Coordinates of C-alpha atoms in Angstrom, one line a residue:
M1 CA -13.7 6.8 12.7
S2 CA -12.7 9.5 15.2
G3 CA -8.9 10.0 15.3
V4 CA -8.3 9.0 11.8
P5 CA -5.9 11.4 10.0
R6 CA -7.5 14.3 8.1
D7 CA -8.9 13.3 4.7
M8 CA -7.9 9.7 5.3
A9 CA -11.2 9.0 7.2
R10 CA -13.4 9.4 4.2
L11 CA -11.2 7.1 2.1
F12 CA -12.3 4.2 4.2
E13 CA -15.9 5.2 5.0
L14 CA -17.5 2.7 2.7
T15 CA -21.2 2.7 2.2
A16 CA -22.8 -0.7 2.1
L17 CA -25.3 -1.2 -0.7
G18 CA -26.3 -4.7 0.2
G19 CA -25.1 -8.1 -1.0
D20 CA -21.4 -7.4 -0.1
V21 CA -21.3 -4.4 -2.4
F22 CA -19.8 -1.1 -1.2
V23 CA -19.2 2.3 -2.6
A24 CA -16.5 4.9 -1.6
D25 CA -15.3 8.4 -2.5
S26 CA -12.2 8.9 -4.6
P27 CA -11.0 12.4 -3.8
S28 CA -8.5 14.1 -6.1
V29 CA -5.0 14.7 -4.7
G30 CA -3.6 16.5 -7.7
R31 CA -3.0 13.5 -9.8
P32 CA -4.5 12.8 -13.2
R33 CA -5.5 9.4 -12.0
L34 CA -6.2 7.7 -8.7
F35 CA -3.3 6.6 -6.5
G36 CA -3.2 2.8 -6.7
G37 CA -2.6 2.3 -3.0
Q38 CA -5.8 4.2 -2.3
V39 CA -7.9 1.8 -4.4
A40 CA -6.1 -1.3 -3.0
G41 CA -6.6 -0.1 0.6
Q42 CA -10.3 0.6 0.0
A43 CA -10.7 -2.8 -1.7
L44 CA -9.1 -4.4 1.3
R45 CA -11.4 -2.5 3.6
A46 CA -14.4 -3.9 1.6
A47 CA -13.0 -7.4 2.0
C48 CA -12.4 -6.8 5.8
R49 CA -16.1 -5.8 6.2
T50 CA -17.1 -9.4 5.2
A51 CA -14.4 -11.3 7.0
D52 CA -16.0 -11.4 10.5
G53 CA -13.0 -9.9 12.3
R54 CA -10.3 -12.2 10.9
P55 CA -7.1 -10.2 10.1
P56 CA -5.7 -10.2 6.6
H57 CA -2.4 -12.0 6.1
S58 CA -1.9 -11.4 2.4
L59 CA -3.3 -9.7 -0.7
H60 CA -2.6 -9.8 -4.4
T61 CA -3.8 -7.0 -6.6
Y62 CA -3.9 -6.3 -10.4
F63 CA -4.3 -2.8 -11.7
I64 CA -6.4 -3.1 -14.8
R65 CA -7.4 0.5 -15.7
P66 CA -6.5 3.9 -14.4
G67 CA -9.0 5.3 -11.9
A68 CA -10.6 8.7 -12.3
P69 CA -10.5 11.1 -9.3
E70 CA -13.8 12.4 -8.0
E71 CA -15.8 9.5 -9.5
P72 CA -17.3 7.1 -6.9
L73 CA -15.7 3.6 -6.6
R74 CA -17.8 0.5 -6.4
F75 CA -16.4 -2.6 -4.6
E76 CA -18.1 -6.0 -5.2
V77 CA -16.9 -8.7 -2.8
A78 CA -17.1 -12.4 -3.5
R79 CA -16.9 -14.7 -0.5
T80 CA -14.7 -17.3 -2.1
R81 CA -14.3 -19.5 1.0
D82 CA -14.6 -19.5 4.8
G83 CA -12.7 -22.3 6.5
R84 CA -11.9 -23.1 10.1
S85 CA -8.7 -21.0 9.9
F86 CA -8.7 -19.1 6.6
S87 CA -11.1 -16.9 4.6
T88 CA -10.6 -15.8 1.0
R89 CA -12.2 -12.8 -0.6
H90 CA -12.2 -11.6 -4.2
V91 CA -12.9 -7.9 -4.7
T92 CA -13.6 -6.1 -8.0
A93 CA -13.3 -2.3 -7.9
S94 CA -15.0 -0.5 -10.7
Q95 CA -15.9 3.0 -12.1
G96 CA -18.5 3.6 -14.7
G97 CA -19.3 -0.1 -15.0
K98 CA -15.7 -1.0 -15.9
P99 CA -13.3 -2.8 -13.5
I100 CA -10.2 -0.9 -12.6
L101 CA -8.7 -3.3 -10.0
E102 CA -9.0 -6.9 -9.0
L103 CA -7.9 -7.9 -5.5
I104 CA -7.7 -11.3 -3.7
A105 CA -7.2 -11.2 0.0
S106 CA -6.7 -14.0 2.5
F107 CA -7.6 -13.8 6.2
H108 CA -6.1 -16.0 8.9
E109 CA -7.6 -16.7 12.3
P110 CA -4.8 -15.9 14.9
E111 CA -3.1 -19.0 16.2
D112 CA 0.1 -19.9 18.1
G113 CA 3.4 -20.7 16.2
F114 CA 7.1 -19.8 15.9
D115 CA 8.0 -16.2 16.0
W116 CA 11.2 -15.6 14.0
Q117 CA 12.6 -13.1 11.5
P118 CA 16.1 -12.1 10.3
P119 CA 17.7 -9.2 12.1
G120 CA 16.2 -5.9 11.3
P121 CA 18.0 -3.0 9.5
S122 CA 20.9 -1.6 11.3
G123 CA 22.7 1.8 11.1
T124 CA 19.6 3.6 9.7
P125 CA 19.2 7.1 11.2
A126 CA 16.2 7.5 13.5
P127 CA 13.3 9.5 12.0
E128 CA 13.4 12.2 14.7
G129 CA 16.9 13.3 13.5
L130 CA 16.0 13.6 9.8
P131 CA 14.6 16.8 8.3
E132 CA 11.2 17.1 6.7
P133 CA 12.1 17.0 3.0
T134 CA 10.5 18.6 0.0
L135 CA 9.1 15.4 -1.5
P136 CA 9.1 14.4 -5.2
G137 CA 5.8 14.2 -7.1
F138 CA 5.4 10.4 -6.6
F139 CA 4.8 11.0 -2.9
K140 CA 1.5 13.0 -3.6
H141 CA -1.1 11.7 -1.3
P142 CA -3.9 13.0 1.0
I143 CA -2.9 14.9 4.1
G144 CA -2.3 12.5 7.0
F145 CA 1.3 11.1 6.9
E146 CA 4.7 12.3 8.0
I147 CA 7.6 11.1 5.9
R148 CA 11.4 11.3 6.5
V149 CA 13.6 10.2 3.6
V150 CA 16.8 8.5 4.8
N151 CA 18.9 9.5 1.8
P152 CA 17.5 12.6 0.1
P153 CA 18.7 12.8 -3.5
G154 CA 21.4 15.3 -4.4
E155 CA 21.0 17.8 -7.2
G156 CA 20.8 16.0 -10.5
E157 CA 20.5 12.6 -9.0
F158 CA 17.6 10.2 -9.9
P159 CA 15.1 10.4 -7.0
M160 CA 15.1 7.0 -5.4
P161 CA 12.7 7.5 -2.5
H162 CA 13.5 4.4 -0.4
P163 CA 14.2 3.8 2.4
F164 CA 12.0 6.3 4.2
W165 CA 10.3 6.5 7.6
I166 CA 6.5 7.0 7.6
R167 CA 3.7 7.3 10.1
A168 CA 0.2 8.7 10.3
D169 CA 0.4 12.3 11.7
R170 CA -2.1 11.6 14.5
P171 CA -3.5 8.5 16.4
V172 CA -5.5 6.1 14.2
G173 CA -7.3 4.2 17.0
D174 CA -7.2 0.5 17.7
D175 CA -9.1 -1.0 14.8
P176 CA -6.6 -3.6 13.4
A177 CA -8.4 -3.8 10.0
L178 CA -8.1 0.0 9.5
H179 CA -4.3 -0.2 10.3
A180 CA -3.9 -3.0 7.7
C181 CA -5.8 -1.0 5.1
L182 CA -3.7 2.1 5.8
L183 CA -0.6 0.0 5.5
A184 CA -1.8 -1.3 2.1
Y185 CA -2.4 2.3 1.1
L186 CA 1.1 3.5 1.9
S187 CA 2.8 0.4 0.6
D188 CA 2.3 1.7 -2.9
M189 CA 4.3 5.0 -2.3
G190 CA 7.3 5.4 -4.5
V191 CA 7.6 1.7 -5.4
V192 CA 7.5 2.3 -9.2
S193 CA 10.5 4.6 -9.0
S194 CA 12.3 2.1 -6.8
A195 CA 11.6 -0.7 -9.3
R196 CA 13.7 1.0 -11.9
A197 CA 17.2 -0.4 -12.6
P198 CA 20.1 1.6 -11.4
G199 CA 21.4 3.8 -14.2
S200 CA 18.2 3.4 -16.3
P201 CA 17.1 6.4 -18.3
K202 CA 15.4 9.1 -16.3
R203 CA 12.7 9.8 -18.9
L204 CA 10.0 7.2 -19.3
V205 CA 6.9 7.2 -21.5
T206 CA 5.0 5.0 -19.0
A207 CA 5.7 4.2 -15.4
V208 CA 2.7 2.5 -13.7
T209 CA 2.0 -0.3 -11.4
L210 CA 0.9 -3.6 -13.0
D211 CA 0.4 -5.7 -9.9
H212 CA 1.1 -5.5 -6.2
A213 CA 1.4 -8.3 -3.5
M214 CA 1.6 -7.8 0.2
W215 CA 2.1 -10.1 3.2
F216 CA 1.1 -9.0 6.8
H217 CA 3.5 -10.8 9.2
R218 CA 2.6 -9.0 12.4
P219 CA -0.2 -6.6 13.4
P220 CA 0.9 -3.1 12.2
R221 CA 0.4 0.3 13.8
V222 CA 0.6 3.0 11.1
D223 CA 0.6 5.8 13.7
Q224 CA 4.0 4.8 14.9
W225 CA 7.2 5.1 12.7
L226 CA 7.7 2.4 10.1
L227 CA 10.8 2.1 8.0
Y228 CA 9.9 1.3 4.4
S229 CA 12.7 -0.2 2.2
V230 CA 12.3 -1.2 -1.4
E231 CA 14.9 -2.3 -3.9
P232 CA 14.8 -3.3 -7.6
V233 CA 15.1 -7.0 -8.4
T234 CA 15.1 -7.1 -12.2
N235 CA 14.2 -5.1 -15.3
H236 CA 13.3 -6.8 -18.6
G237 CA 10.9 -6.3 -21.5
A238 CA 9.6 -2.9 -20.2
R239 CA 8.7 -4.5 -16.8
G240 CA 10.5 -4.0 -13.5
L241 CA 10.1 -6.0 -10.3
A242 CA 10.7 -4.6 -6.8
R243 CA 10.6 -6.2 -3.3
G244 CA 10.3 -4.4 -0.1
T245 CA 9.9 -4.6 3.7
L246 CA 8.3 -2.5 6.5
H247 CA 9.9 -2.6 9.9
T248 CA 9.1 -0.9 13.2
A249 CA 11.6 1.4 14.9
D250 CA 12.8 -1.5 17.0
G251 CA 13.4 -3.7 13.9
T252 CA 10.3 -5.8 13.9
L253 CA 9.2 -6.9 10.5
V254 CA 5.5 -6.2 10.0
A255 CA 5.0 -6.6 6.3
S256 CA 6.7 -7.5 3.0
I257 CA 5.7 -6.4 -0.5
A258 CA 6.4 -7.3 -4.2
Q259 CA 5.4 -5.1 -7.1
E260 CA 5.8 -5.3 -10.9
A261 CA 5.7 -2.0 -12.8
L262 CA 5.4 -1.2 -16.5
L263 CA 8.5 0.9 -17.4
R264 CA 8.5 2.0 -21.0
P265 CA 11.5 4.2 -21.9
A266 CA 11.2 7.2 -24.2
T267 CA 12.4 6.6 -27.7
G268 CA 14.3 9.1 -29.9

């Protein structure tokens, strides 16, 4: 694990208990509950430990209960299927004997095929020319990432964090599974805020992630700048849906996400 960013290393140092069961730490980062991206990334790490080196191509996650900081996380992996090209894993993350997250991940043996994508974003300022901002509370995370917000909010504006550039603040090494898990981790940053409809009330009673899906299109490197863009799709019935993409600095699409959030407005 040498070279992994400070405090990020222990997030993915899972201890095997036997029978595809793992346990991991859940350090506090100043939040009353665990960051969802952390639990999803650790759950993916547990699944990767059983996938015999096949890289993940997608994951689907349901957040069932809030996680408690400083309480160990238990990950139980079910080997749903191992085929010639694909493997499927079902991971349950729990604390105190109660599940807090369910994740299904699919792994694909690399094979040849077409390589196509729409043109990448254009006209976005390079991260090197953007200042280090004072980040809103929804960016709280362990030390280990640099972030450059493309459009910092003005005074009184609702803080829509996306798009932003992000990278690990030091080399992560060459383990592709670790890069995928770190990408899953950071893919939950600021998405709930970006799922809100333009012009929606600033004050919400509840704003939490319900479910999160991710597709890995190309092998990522999280120690190089990635442009993360997320936009709202729809809000209805106290739920909001957002879709997003992660591109490299040269416009290569490495991953896509979709997330649904519970957005309960304040009454009165």
